[in-house]
Coordinates of C-alpha atoms (C1' of nucleotides) in Angstrom, one line a residue:
Chain A
M1 CA 95.7 91.6 130.2
N2 CA 97.8 93.8 127.3
L3 CA 101.3 93.5 128.7
R4 CA 102.8 96.1 126.9
Q5 CA 100.2 99.0 127.5
T6 CA 100.8 98.2 131.1
L7 CA 104.2 98.6 131.0
D8 CA 104.0 101.8 128.7
A9 CA 101.7 103.4 131.2
T10 CA 103.8 102.4 134.3
L11 CA 107.2 103.1 132.6
S12 CA 105.6 106.4 130.5
K13 CA 104.3 108.1 134.1
A14 CA 107.7 106.9 135.7
L15 CA 109.9 108.4 132.9
S16 CA 107.3 112.2 133.1
E17 CA 108.1 112.3 136.5
A18 CA 112.0 111.8 135.9
C19 CA 111.7 114.2 132.8
G20 CA 109.3 117.0 134.8
N21 CA 106.9 116.6 131.6
Q22 CA 104.9 114.4 130.1
V23 CA 107.1 112.1 127.8
P24 CA 106.0 109.0 126.4
A25 CA 108.2 105.5 127.4
M26 CA 107.3 104.2 123.9
V27 CA 107.8 100.6 124.8
A28 CA 107.7 97.2 122.4
Q29 CA 108.6 94.4 122.2
A30 CA 112.1 93.9 122.0
K31 CA 113.3 92.6 118.6
N32 CA 116.1 90.8 120.5
P33 CA 115.4 88.3 123.3
E34 CA 118.9 88.8 123.9
H35 CA 117.8 92.1 125.1
G36 CA 114.6 91.1 127.4
D37 CA 110.8 90.4 126.9
Y38 CA 110.5 94.6 126.0
Q39 CA 112.3 97.6 125.2
A40 CA 111.4 100.9 125.9
N41 CA 113.3 103.6 123.9
G42 CA 111.7 106.7 125.2
A43 CA 114.6 107.9 127.3
L44 CA 116.6 108.5 124.6
A45 CA 114.0 110.5 122.9
A46 CA 112.9 112.7 125.9
A47 CA 116.7 113.0 126.8
R48 CA 117.2 115.6 124.0
S49 CA 114.4 117.9 124.4
A50 CA 115.2 117.5 128.3
R51 CA 119.0 118.1 127.7
R52 CA 119.6 115.1 129.9
N53 CA 121.8 112.2 129.8
P54 CA 119.6 109.3 128.3
R55 CA 121.1 106.4 130.5
E56 CA 120.9 108.9 133.7
L57 CA 117.2 109.6 132.4
G58 CA 116.5 105.9 131.9
E59 CA 117.7 105.0 135.5
A60 CA 115.7 108.0 137.1
A61 CA 112.8 106.3 135.3
L62 CA 113.7 102.9 136.3
A63 CA 114.0 104.1 139.9
L64 CA 110.5 105.3 140.0
A65 CA 108.6 102.9 138.2
E66 CA 107.0 100.6 140.4
L67 CA 107.5 97.4 138.2
D68 CA 108.0 95.1 140.5
D69 CA 104.8 92.8 140.3
L70 CA 105.7 91.9 136.5
V71 CA 109.1 92.7 135.4
E72 CA 112.1 90.7 137.0
H73 CA 114.7 92.1 135.3
A74 CA 115.4 96.0 134.1
E75 CA 118.3 97.7 133.2
V76 CA 119.8 100.6 131.1
A77 CA 121.6 99.1 127.8
G78 CA 123.4 100.6 125.0
P79 CA 123.0 104.7 124.5
G80 CA 119.9 104.8 126.7
F81 CA 117.3 101.6 126.0
I82 CA 115.7 100.4 129.0
N83 CA 115.1 96.6 129.1
L84 CA 112.7 94.5 130.7
R85 CA 112.4 90.7 131.3
L86 CA 109.0 89.4 132.1
R87 CA 108.9 87.8 135.7
E88 CA 108.2 84.3 135.1
S89 CA 105.1 83.9 137.5
V90 CA 103.7 86.6 135.7
L91 CA 103.9 84.6 132.3
I92 CA 102.5 81.5 134.4
A93 CA 99.7 83.2 135.9
E94 CA 98.7 84.7 132.6
M95 CA 98.1 80.9 131.3
R96 CA 94.8 81.0 134.0
E97 CA 93.5 84.4 132.5
P98 CA 91.0 84.5 130.3
L99 CA 92.2 84.7 126.2
T100 CA 91.3 88.1 125.4
E101 CA 89.4 91.1 127.6
P102 CA 86.8 93.5 126.2
N103 CA 87.9 97.0 125.1
P104 CA 87.0 99.3 128.1
S105 CA 85.7 102.3 125.8
P106 CA 83.9 100.2 122.8
Q107 CA 82.2 102.4 119.3
T108 CA 80.6 101.9 117.5
I109 CA 82.3 101.1 113.9
V110 CA 80.5 100.9 110.5
I111 CA 82.7 98.6 108.1
D112 CA 82.2 98.8 104.5
Y113 CA 83.0 95.5 103.0
S114 CA 83.0 92.8 99.9
S115 CA 80.5 95.4 98.1
P116 CA 80.2 93.4 94.8
N117 CA 78.1 94.7 92.0
L118 CA 75.5 92.9 91.3
A119 CA 75.4 93.2 87.5
K120 CA 78.3 90.3 87.4
E121 CA 79.2 87.5 89.3
M122 CA 81.8 87.7 92.3
H123 CA 85.4 87.2 90.6
V124 CA 89.0 86.8 92.3
G125 CA 88.7 90.7 92.6
H126 CA 86.4 90.8 95.3
L127 CA 88.3 88.1 98.0
R128 CA 90.8 90.3 99.6
S129 CA 87.6 93.0 100.3
T130 CA 85.0 90.3 101.4
I131 CA 88.1 88.5 103.4
I132 CA 89.9 91.6 105.3
G133 CA 86.3 93.3 106.0
D134 CA 85.2 90.2 107.6
A135 CA 88.3 89.7 109.3
M136 CA 88.0 93.4 111.0
A137 CA 84.6 93.0 111.7
R138 CA 84.8 89.5 113.8
L139 CA 87.8 91.2 115.4
L140 CA 86.5 94.2 116.4
E141 CA 82.4 92.4 117.3
H142 CA 85.4 90.2 119.5
L143 CA 86.5 92.9 121.6
G144 CA 83.5 94.3 122.7
H145 CA 82.6 96.9 119.9
K146 CA 79.2 97.8 118.1
V147 CA 80.7 96.3 114.6
I148 CA 77.6 97.2 111.6
R149 CA 78.6 95.6 108.6
Q150 CA 77.2 97.3 105.3
N151 CA 77.2 95.3 102.2
H152 CA 77.2 97.9 99.7
V153 CA 76.3 96.3 96.7
G154 CA 76.0 97.9 93.6
D155 CA 72.7 98.0 92.3
W156 CA 71.3 101.1 90.6
G157 CA 74.1 102.3 87.9
T158 CA 73.4 103.3 84.3
Q159 CA 74.3 99.6 83.2
F160 CA 70.9 98.2 84.6
G161 CA 69.6 99.6 82.0
K162 CA 71.1 97.3 79.3
L163 CA 70.6 94.3 81.6
L164 CA 66.7 94.7 82.1
V165 CA 66.2 95.2 78.1
E166 CA 68.1 91.7 77.8
F167 CA 66.4 90.3 80.6
E168 CA 62.9 91.1 79.7
S169 CA 63.2 89.9 76.3
K170 CA 64.3 86.4 77.6
G171 CA 60.9 86.5 79.6
T172 CA 62.6 88.0 83.0
D173 CA 63.5 83.5 83.5
A174 CA 66.0 83.4 86.2
S175 CA 67.7 80.2 84.5
S176 CA 68.7 82.7 82.0
L177 CA 70.8 84.3 84.6
A178 CA 72.6 81.3 85.8
N179 CA 75.9 82.4 84.1
L180 CA 75.9 86.1 85.0
E181 CA 79.1 86.6 83.2
T182 CA 77.8 85.6 79.7
F183 CA 74.6 87.2 80.4
Y184 CA 76.6 90.8 81.1
S185 CA 78.8 90.3 78.0
D186 CA 75.7 89.5 75.7
A187 CA 74.0 92.9 77.3
S188 CA 76.5 94.7 76.6
K189 CA 77.4 93.0 73.2
R190 CA 73.7 94.0 72.0
Y191 CA 73.9 97.4 73.1
D192 CA 76.9 98.6 71.6
E193 CA 76.1 96.8 68.2
D194 CA 72.3 97.5 68.4
T195 CA 70.8 101.4 68.6
T196 CA 67.9 100.1 69.2
F197 CA 68.6 98.5 72.1
A198 CA 70.7 100.9 73.6
N199 CA 67.9 103.1 73.1
A200 CA 65.1 100.9 74.6
A201 CA 68.6 100.5 77.6
R202 CA 68.0 104.2 78.6
A203 CA 65.1 104.5 78.9
R204 CA 64.4 101.6 80.7
V205 CA 67.1 103.4 83.8
V206 CA 64.7 106.5 83.4
D207 CA 61.7 104.0 83.8
L208 CA 63.4 102.2 86.8
Q209 CA 64.5 105.2 88.5
S210 CA 61.6 107.0 88.5
G211 CA 60.0 103.8 90.0
E212 CA 58.0 102.4 86.8
A213 CA 55.8 99.6 88.1
T214 CA 57.1 96.6 85.5
A215 CA 60.8 98.1 85.1
K216 CA 61.1 98.1 89.0
A217 CA 59.5 94.2 89.4
A218 CA 62.5 93.3 86.5
W219 CA 64.8 94.7 88.2
Q220 CA 63.9 92.8 91.2
K221 CA 64.0 89.9 90.0
F222 CA 67.3 90.1 88.5
I223 CA 69.1 91.2 91.9
E224 CA 67.5 88.8 93.5
V225 CA 69.1 85.9 91.3
S226 CA 72.4 88.2 91.8
L227 CA 72.2 88.1 94.9
S228 CA 71.9 84.4 95.7
H229 CA 74.5 83.9 94.1
C230 CA 76.5 86.1 95.9
Q231 CA 75.4 84.4 99.5
A232 CA 75.8 81.1 98.3
I233 CA 80.1 81.6 97.9
Y234 CA 79.7 84.0 101.1
E235 CA 78.2 80.9 102.6
R236 CA 81.1 78.8 101.2
L237 CA 83.3 80.8 102.2
G238 CA 82.6 81.4 105.6
V239 CA 81.7 84.9 105.9
T240 CA 79.6 86.4 108.3
L241 CA 77.7 88.6 105.7
K242 CA 74.0 88.2 105.3
R243 CA 70.9 89.3 104.0
E244 CA 70.5 92.0 106.7
H245 CA 73.7 93.4 106.5
L246 CA 72.8 94.5 102.8
A247 CA 73.1 98.6 102.1
P248 CA 72.7 98.5 98.5
E249 CA 73.0 102.0 96.4
S250 CA 69.6 101.7 95.4
G251 CA 68.4 102.0 98.9
Y252 CA 69.7 105.8 99.4
S253 CA 68.3 107.1 96.0
A254 CA 65.4 109.1 97.7
E255 CA 67.9 110.6 100.1
L256 CA 70.0 112.0 97.2
P257 CA 68.1 115.5 96.3
Y258 CA 68.2 115.9 100.3
I259 CA 72.2 116.0 100.2
I260 CA 72.5 118.1 97.2
Q261 CA 70.0 120.3 99.5
T262 CA 72.4 119.8 102.1
L263 CA 75.4 121.2 100.3
E264 CA 73.7 124.1 98.7
S265 CA 73.0 125.1 102.1
K266 CA 76.5 124.8 103.4
G267 CA 77.1 127.2 99.7
L268 CA 79.7 124.3 98.6
I269 CA 77.7 123.8 95.0
E270 CA 79.0 125.7 92.4
E271 CA 77.8 125.1 88.6
S272 CA 81.0 123.7 86.1
D273 CA 80.2 123.1 82.1
G274 CA 76.0 122.1 83.7
A275 CA 77.2 119.9 86.0
R276 CA 77.2 120.7 89.9
C277 CA 80.2 120.1 91.9
V278 CA 81.7 120.6 95.3
F279 CA 85.7 122.0 94.5
S280 CA 88.6 120.5 96.8
E281 CA 90.4 122.9 98.9
R282 CA 93.3 121.1 98.4
L283 CA 93.5 118.9 96.1
K284 CA 94.3 120.1 92.3
S285 CA 93.4 119.0 88.4
R286 CA 95.6 118.8 85.7
E287 CA 95.4 122.3 84.9
G288 CA 96.3 123.4 88.9
E289 CA 92.5 124.2 88.6
P290 CA 90.8 122.4 92.5
L291 CA 89.2 119.1 91.7
P292 CA 85.6 118.7 91.6
L293 CA 83.0 116.0 93.2
I294 CA 80.4 115.8 90.7
V295 CA 77.4 115.5 92.6
E296 CA 74.9 116.0 90.1
K297 CA 75.6 115.4 86.1
S298 CA 74.2 118.4 83.5
D299 CA 71.2 116.4 82.8
G300 CA 70.0 115.9 86.3
G301 CA 71.1 112.6 87.3
Y302 CA 72.9 111.6 90.3
L303 CA 76.2 109.7 90.3
Y304 CA 77.9 107.3 92.5
A305 CA 79.9 110.4 94.8
T306 CA 76.3 111.4 95.5
T307 CA 75.4 107.8 96.7
D308 CA 78.4 107.9 98.8
L309 CA 77.8 111.3 100.4
A310 CA 74.3 109.9 101.5
A311 CA 75.7 106.5 103.1
L312 CA 78.4 108.5 104.6
S313 CA 75.8 110.4 106.5
H314 CA 73.7 107.5 107.2
R315 CA 76.1 105.8 108.9
C316 CA 77.8 108.7 110.5
H317 CA 74.2 110.4 112.0
T318 CA 71.6 107.8 111.6
L319 CA 74.2 104.6 112.4
R320 CA 76.3 107.1 114.8
A321 CA 79.5 105.5 113.6
N322 CA 83.0 106.2 115.8
R323 CA 84.5 105.0 112.9
V324 CA 83.8 103.9 109.3
L325 CA 86.4 101.4 107.7
Y326 CA 86.1 101.0 104.1
F327 CA 88.2 98.2 102.6
V328 CA 87.9 99.1 98.9
D329 CA 90.8 98.9 97.2
A330 CA 93.8 101.5 95.9
R331 CA 92.1 102.5 92.6
Q332 CA 89.6 104.8 94.7
S333 CA 92.0 106.8 97.0
L334 CA 91.6 109.8 95.6
H335 CA 87.9 109.5 95.6
F336 CA 87.5 108.4 99.1
D337 CA 89.8 111.5 99.7
L338 CA 87.7 113.9 98.0
L339 CA 84.4 111.9 99.5
F340 CA 85.6 112.4 103.4
E341 CA 86.8 116.3 102.3
V342 CA 83.2 117.3 101.3
G343 CA 81.6 114.8 103.9
R344 CA 83.2 116.9 106.8
R345 CA 82.5 120.3 105.2
A346 CA 79.0 119.5 104.7
G347 CA 78.5 118.4 108.6
L348 CA 77.7 114.9 106.7
A349 CA 80.4 113.0 108.8
G350 CA 80.1 114.1 112.0
Q351 CA 82.8 113.6 114.6
A352 CA 83.8 110.1 112.9
S353 CA 87.1 108.8 111.9
L354 CA 87.2 108.2 108.4
E355 CA 89.2 105.2 107.4
H356 CA 89.9 104.4 103.8
H357 CA 91.8 100.4 103.8
A358 CA 92.9 100.7 100.2
F359 CA 94.6 97.4 98.9
G360 CA 96.3 96.5 95.3
L361 CA 94.9 94.6 92.8
M362 CA 95.7 91.0 92.1
L363 CA 97.6 90.2 89.5
G364 CA 98.4 87.1 87.3
A365 CA 101.8 86.0 86.8
D366 CA 102.5 88.0 83.7
G367 CA 101.5 91.1 86.0
S368 CA 98.1 91.7 84.1
P369 CA 95.1 91.7 86.3
Y370 CA 94.6 88.5 86.4
R371 CA 92.5 85.9 84.3
T372 CA 91.9 82.9 82.7
R373 CA 93.6 81.5 79.5
D374 CA 90.6 82.9 77.4
G375 CA 90.9 86.2 78.8
R376 CA 87.7 86.3 81.3
T377 CA 88.3 87.3 85.1
V378 CA 88.4 84.1 87.5
K379 CA 85.3 83.5 89.4
L380 CA 85.0 83.0 93.0
A381 CA 83.4 79.8 92.7
S382 CA 85.3 78.1 89.9
L383 CA 88.9 79.3 92.6
L384 CA 86.9 77.8 95.6
D385 CA 86.4 74.7 93.6
E386 CA 89.8 74.0 92.3
A387 CA 91.4 74.1 95.6
I388 CA 89.1 72.2 97.5
S389 CA 89.6 69.6 94.4
H390 CA 94.0 69.9 95.1
A391 CA 93.1 69.8 99.0
L392 CA 91.3 66.4 98.7
D393 CA 94.5 64.8 96.7
V394 CA 96.7 65.5 99.5
V395 CA 94.5 64.7 102.0
S396 CA 94.1 61.6 100.4
E397 CA 97.7 61.3 100.1
K398 CA 98.4 61.9 103.6
N399 CA 95.2 59.6 104.9
P400 CA 94.8 57.0 101.9
D401 CA 92.4 54.9 104.8
M402 CA 90.2 57.4 106.1
D403 CA 86.7 57.5 104.5
L404 CA 86.0 60.0 101.9
D405 CA 83.4 61.7 103.4
E406 CA 85.8 62.9 106.5
R407 CA 88.7 63.4 103.4
R408 CA 86.0 65.6 101.5
E409 CA 85.5 67.7 104.9
I410 CA 89.0 68.2 106.1
A411 CA 90.1 68.7 102.1
R412 CA 87.1 71.5 102.5
I413 CA 88.6 73.3 105.8
I414 CA 92.4 73.1 104.6
A415 CA 91.2 74.4 101.1
I416 CA 89.0 78.0 102.0
G417 CA 91.5 78.1 105.4
A418 CA 94.2 78.4 102.7
I419 CA 92.8 80.7 100.7
K420 CA 91.7 82.9 103.1
Y421 CA 94.9 83.0 104.9
A422 CA 97.2 83.4 102.0
D423 CA 95.2 86.9 101.3
L424 CA 95.0 87.7 104.9
S425 CA 98.8 87.4 105.3
K426 CA 99.7 90.0 103.0
H427 CA 100.2 93.6 103.8
R428 CA 100.2 94.9 99.7
T429 CA 99.1 98.2 99.6
S430 CA 100.3 97.7 96.0
D431 CA 99.6 94.9 93.8
Y432 CA 100.3 91.9 94.2
V433 CA 100.9 88.4 92.0
F434 CA 98.4 85.7 92.6
H435 CA 99.9 81.8 92.3
W436 CA 98.5 79.0 92.3
N437 CA 101.0 76.8 93.4
R438 CA 101.5 79.4 96.2
M439 CA 98.0 79.8 97.2
L440 CA 97.7 75.8 97.2
S441 CA 100.8 75.3 99.1
F442 CA 100.4 73.3 102.1
E443 CA 103.5 74.3 103.9
G444 CA 105.6 77.0 105.2
N445 CA 103.5 79.8 106.3
T446 CA 100.0 78.7 105.4
A447 CA 96.6 78.1 106.8
P448 CA 97.6 74.3 106.6
Y449 CA 100.9 74.8 108.8
L450 CA 98.5 76.8 111.5
L451 CA 95.7 73.9 111.4
Y452 CA 98.9 71.4 111.8
A453 CA 99.9 73.1 114.9
Y454 CA 96.3 72.5 116.5
T455 CA 95.6 69.0 115.8
R456 CA 99.2 68.1 116.9
A457 CA 98.2 70.1 120.2
K458 CA 94.7 68.5 120.9
R459 CA 96.4 65.1 119.7
I460 CA 98.9 65.7 123.1
L461 CA 95.7 66.3 125.1
E462 CA 93.3 63.7 123.7
K463 CA 96.0 61.1 124.8
A464 CA 97.3 63.0 128.1
P465 CA 96.4 61.2 131.5
R466 CA 94.4 63.6 133.8
T467 CA 96.4 65.1 136.4
Q468 CA 96.0 66.8 139.6
A469 CA 99.3 68.8 139.4
D470 CA 99.4 72.7 140.3
F471 CA 101.3 74.1 137.1
T472 CA 101.4 77.1 138.7
Q473 CA 104.6 75.2 140.7
A474 CA 106.5 74.6 137.7
R475 CA 109.5 76.2 136.0
L476 CA 110.0 76.9 132.5
D477 CA 113.3 75.6 130.4
P478 CA 113.4 78.3 127.0
A479 CA 111.1 76.8 124.7
E480 CA 108.1 76.7 127.3
R481 CA 109.0 80.4 128.2
D482 CA 109.6 81.5 124.5
L483 CA 106.2 79.8 124.5
A484 CA 104.7 81.2 127.1
L485 CA 105.7 84.6 126.5
H486 CA 104.3 84.5 123.2
L487 CA 101.3 83.4 124.5
A488 CA 100.9 86.4 126.7
R489 CA 101.3 88.6 124.1
F490 CA 97.6 87.5 122.0
Q491 CA 95.7 90.5 123.8
E492 CA 98.3 93.3 122.5
T493 CA 98.5 91.7 119.2
L494 CA 94.7 91.8 119.2
D495 CA 94.8 95.5 120.4
S496 CA 97.0 96.7 117.7
V497 CA 94.9 95.2 114.3
A498 CA 91.8 96.8 115.7
T499 CA 93.6 100.1 115.9
S500 CA 95.6 99.4 112.6
A501 CA 93.3 97.7 110.9
E502 CA 95.9 95.5 109.4
P503 CA 95.4 91.7 110.0
H504 CA 98.3 90.4 108.7
R505 CA 99.9 91.4 112.0
L506 CA 97.2 88.9 113.2
C507 CA 98.2 86.1 110.8
T508 CA 102.1 86.8 111.5
Y509 CA 101.4 86.4 115.2
L510 CA 99.8 82.9 115.0
W511 CA 102.4 81.3 112.3
Q512 CA 104.6 82.3 115.5
L513 CA 102.8 80.7 117.6
A514 CA 102.5 77.6 116.1
A515 CA 106.3 77.6 115.1
L516 CA 107.0 78.3 118.7
L517 CA 104.6 75.2 119.6
M518 CA 106.4 73.1 116.7
K519 CA 109.9 73.9 119.0
F520 CA 108.3 72.9 122.2
Y521 CA 107.1 69.7 120.4
E522 CA 110.4 69.0 119.4
S523 CA 112.4 69.7 122.7
S524 CA 109.9 68.9 125.7
P525 CA 108.3 65.6 125.8
V526 CA 104.5 65.9 127.4
L527 CA 103.4 62.7 127.8
K528 CA 106.6 60.9 128.6
S529 CA 107.2 63.9 131.8
T530 CA 105.7 63.6 135.1
G531 CA 104.2 66.0 138.0
V532 CA 104.4 69.7 137.7
T533 CA 106.3 69.6 134.7
Q534 CA 103.7 67.6 133.0
A535 CA 101.0 69.7 134.1
M536 CA 102.6 72.9 132.4
R537 CA 103.6 71.5 129.5
L538 CA 100.1 70.3 129.2
R539 CA 98.6 73.7 129.8
L540 CA 100.5 75.0 127.4
C541 CA 99.1 73.0 124.8
E542 CA 95.7 73.6 126.3
R543 CA 96.6 77.5 125.7
T544 CA 98.3 77.6 122.5
A545 CA 95.4 75.3 121.0
E546 CA 92.9 77.2 122.2
T547 CA 94.6 80.7 121.0
L548 CA 95.2 79.5 118.0
K549 CA 91.5 78.5 117.7
Q550 CA 90.4 81.9 118.8
G551 CA 92.6 83.2 116.3
L552 CA 91.9 81.5 113.7
E553 CA 88.0 82.2 114.3
L554 CA 89.0 86.0 114.2
L555 CA 90.1 85.5 110.9
G556 CA 87.3 83.6 109.8
I557 CA 88.8 80.2 109.3
E558 CA 87.8 77.0 111.1
T559 CA 89.9 74.4 112.5
L560 CA 90.0 70.4 112.5
E561 CA 90.5 68.0 115.3
R562 CA 92.8 65.6 112.8
M563 CA 93.6 65.8 109.0
Chain B
rG1 C1' 101.9 117.4 83.7
rC2 C1' 100.1 116.9 88.7
rG3 C1' 98.9 113.3 92.6
rC4 C1' 98.7 108.6 95.4
rC5 C1' 101.1 104.0 96.1
rC6 C1' 105.3 100.5 95.6
rG7 C1' 111.1 98.9 94.9
rU8 C1' 114.3 95.0 101.0
rA9 C1' 117.8 87.5 99.2
rG10 C1' 117.0 83.4 93.3
rC11 C1' 111.0 84.2 93.9
rU12 C1' 106.7 85.6 97.4
rC13 C1' 106.6 88.8 101.2
rA14 C1' 107.6 90.6 107.0
rG15 C1' 110.1 94.8 108.7
rG16 C1' 103.2 99.5 114.6
rU17 C1' 104.9 106.3 116.5
rG18 C1' 112.9 106.4 113.7
rG19 C1' 116.7 102.2 117.8
rA20 C1' 121.3 97.9 119.5
rC21 C1' 124.5 92.5 114.5
rA22 C1' 118.1 93.6 108.4
rG23 C1' 113.9 88.8 109.2
rA24 C1' 110.5 84.7 107.4
rG25 C1' 108.6 81.4 104.0
rC26 C1' 109.5 79.0 99.0
rG27 C1' 113.4 77.3 96.3
rU28 C1' 119.2 75.2 96.7
rU29 C1' 122.5 71.7 100.2
rG30 C1' 122.7 68.8 104.2
rG31 C1' 120.9 66.1 108.5
rC32 C1' 116.7 64.2 111.9
rC33 C1' 110.9 59.1 112.4
rU34 C1' 112.4 51.6 117.7
rC35 C1' 110.2 59.2 121.6
rC36 C1' 102.9 62.7 122.0
rG37 C1' 101.3 63.2 114.1
rA38 C1' 108.1 64.2 109.3
rA39 C1' 102.0 68.7 106.2
rG40 C1' 107.1 68.7 111.0
rC41 C1' 112.4 70.1 113.1
rC42 C1' 118.2 71.4 112.9
rA43 C1' 121.7 73.4 110.2
rA44 C1' 124.0 76.1 105.9
rA45 C1' 124.7 79.0 101.6
rG46 C1' 122.0 83.7 99.5
rG47 C1' 121.3 91.0 101.0
rC48 C1' 126.0 98.2 99.0
rC49 C1' 117.1 97.4 101.8
rG50 C1' 116.7 100.8 93.5
rC51 C1' 120.8 105.2 93.0
rA52 C1' 122.6 109.7 95.3
rG53 C1' 122.3 113.6 98.9
rG54 C1' 120.1 115.6 103.8
rU55 C1' 118.6 115.7 109.2
rU56 C1' 119.8 112.9 113.7
rC57 C1' 124.1 110.1 119.1
rG58 C1' 121.3 106.4 115.7
rA59 C1' 117.7 106.0 108.8
rG60 C1' 115.0 99.9 105.9
rU61 C1' 111.8 103.3 107.9
rC62 C1' 111.6 110.5 108.0
rC63 C1' 113.3 115.1 103.9
rU64 C1' 114.8 116.3 98.8
rG65 C1' 116.4 114.8 93.8
rC66 C1' 117.2 111.1 90.5
rC67 C1' 115.7 105.8 87.5
rG68 C1' 111.9 101.7 87.5
rG69 C1' 107.2 99.6 88.4
rG70 C1' 101.6 100.3 89.3
rC71 C1' 97.4 103.2 89.9
rG72 C1' 94.5 108.0 89.6
rC73 C1' 93.8 112.9 87.5
rG74 C1' 84.4 116.3 85.8
rC75 C1' 79.5 114.2 84.5
rC76 C1' 80.9 105.3 84.5
rA77 C1' 81.0 102.7 89.4

RNA sequence: GCGCCCGUAGCUCAGGUGGACAGAGCGUUGGCCUCCGAAGCCAAAGGCCGCAGGUUCGAGUCCUGCCGGGCGCGCCA
């Protein structure tokens, strides 16, 4: 049950009655536990407009609110805060409820994430979109929404001209693409230095886009190899993206003329310097002129803005999305701002909520975009290799007698989890610094800490005797109550992440949960206790383990039984 | 020039719709394994929340102006 929401609904109703008009109670988790479990600040805000004394209003609301089932103590404090303390019986009862409940009004939610450019290999810059998008997909799906993943891979730009000519000159042999990075830079070098090559490249783009058979065949082969590189990374990372989630740019090419037609029929298109544009009604350029979204170049070619409009229309109309979530870095904020405006004015977006969830770039310690010593971008594959190798060292040091295969498997889960958690736990809309040693640290607020907490709880459960005692008859000491209270807040945490699209909040929740378990572990011996006390402590261990496992799973992080 | 984002402890970061003494991790210092795993727990030190005004009963949070940083601004994606 979403306790916060339930309290808010009840108290809002009472406060509105006391006030005479509709006002929110604004129930939130209490920051200071001395004030209770939840606090409502609505009386303070409402008092002003109602010209009433906030404390009096709070008292009136409390008198009207039917909270006895949930709340053991409620009082008005300070200038007019309403403090609520939950009944212990409620916390205990919550431990027998399902961990989560589905959203009563499920939506169709399209998520655009990962979306690498197929001309190059995936590098560390793709991590954030891929990891965060995947966590949101898992979480929203778990809450009962219909999630449609869209991997909007770049397979259609002008850059494919030079790649095709290079590829064909090497006999369209897949082995020449073994290292996509060097392949791309070789092609770029020839394009810049050799005019014959450059002309051929330009001609090949036209061939490709007009559907010429040999160009198309070579292109398809190239894309196929590149996609298998991506898919291998997804599998290593435990990302749920599959071939069926591909929504490549090329797939929209046939739609583009109709997009232009639609814009034209709405009277939105204007010609400017030979290009066809839609001018913004709100955003201004350098010279104070309206900002254009260019949808057709002066040579008649289409651009990514055109493709994005086609994708938007497809998502809102064909897929019938209620929300469209874009996990794309912040450099594209202006682009999406314009895109959403034009999409709405052209009627391509329907009523859907269009959300660009931006994030900053990954930087090196010197503050420049993250690269290796020789100036190359860091491939995702090598980041994973290095993390696993480091994890294996640590695992081996802690478990010298464990056999190698088991150590390897544990190292894999720890390393992948640590990388994903390090990224997921940061909010950062601005650029952030990537640190090897911090990413690979297994202490403090990291995935290994959460995994360790999980294994400790599991070990107790493994060793525990079967008990017939009824845990609901037990009383909770402070450390146990703190843990039980936090456990009861899982649902409201998930709901808040669902609307905000900020998985770092779930990370914070799980970190706190693990910390509370550690404290409980120190203060409340389980195996040495007896009767209802032991039954309740075992139930706390069990519930915490289940919650950690479920929460980590929603983040896309595997758990392990020992480490 | 205009626009967006950011500036919180030595470092890396949290601080939902303004709320009750500003939090955590790392690092530093000092404790805790004959008790379920010490990848842990406990404690201490460390902050004019970039600066200056304003709105409010109340501002890290909202508004304005500065200072400092990042990114973006017509035919690339």
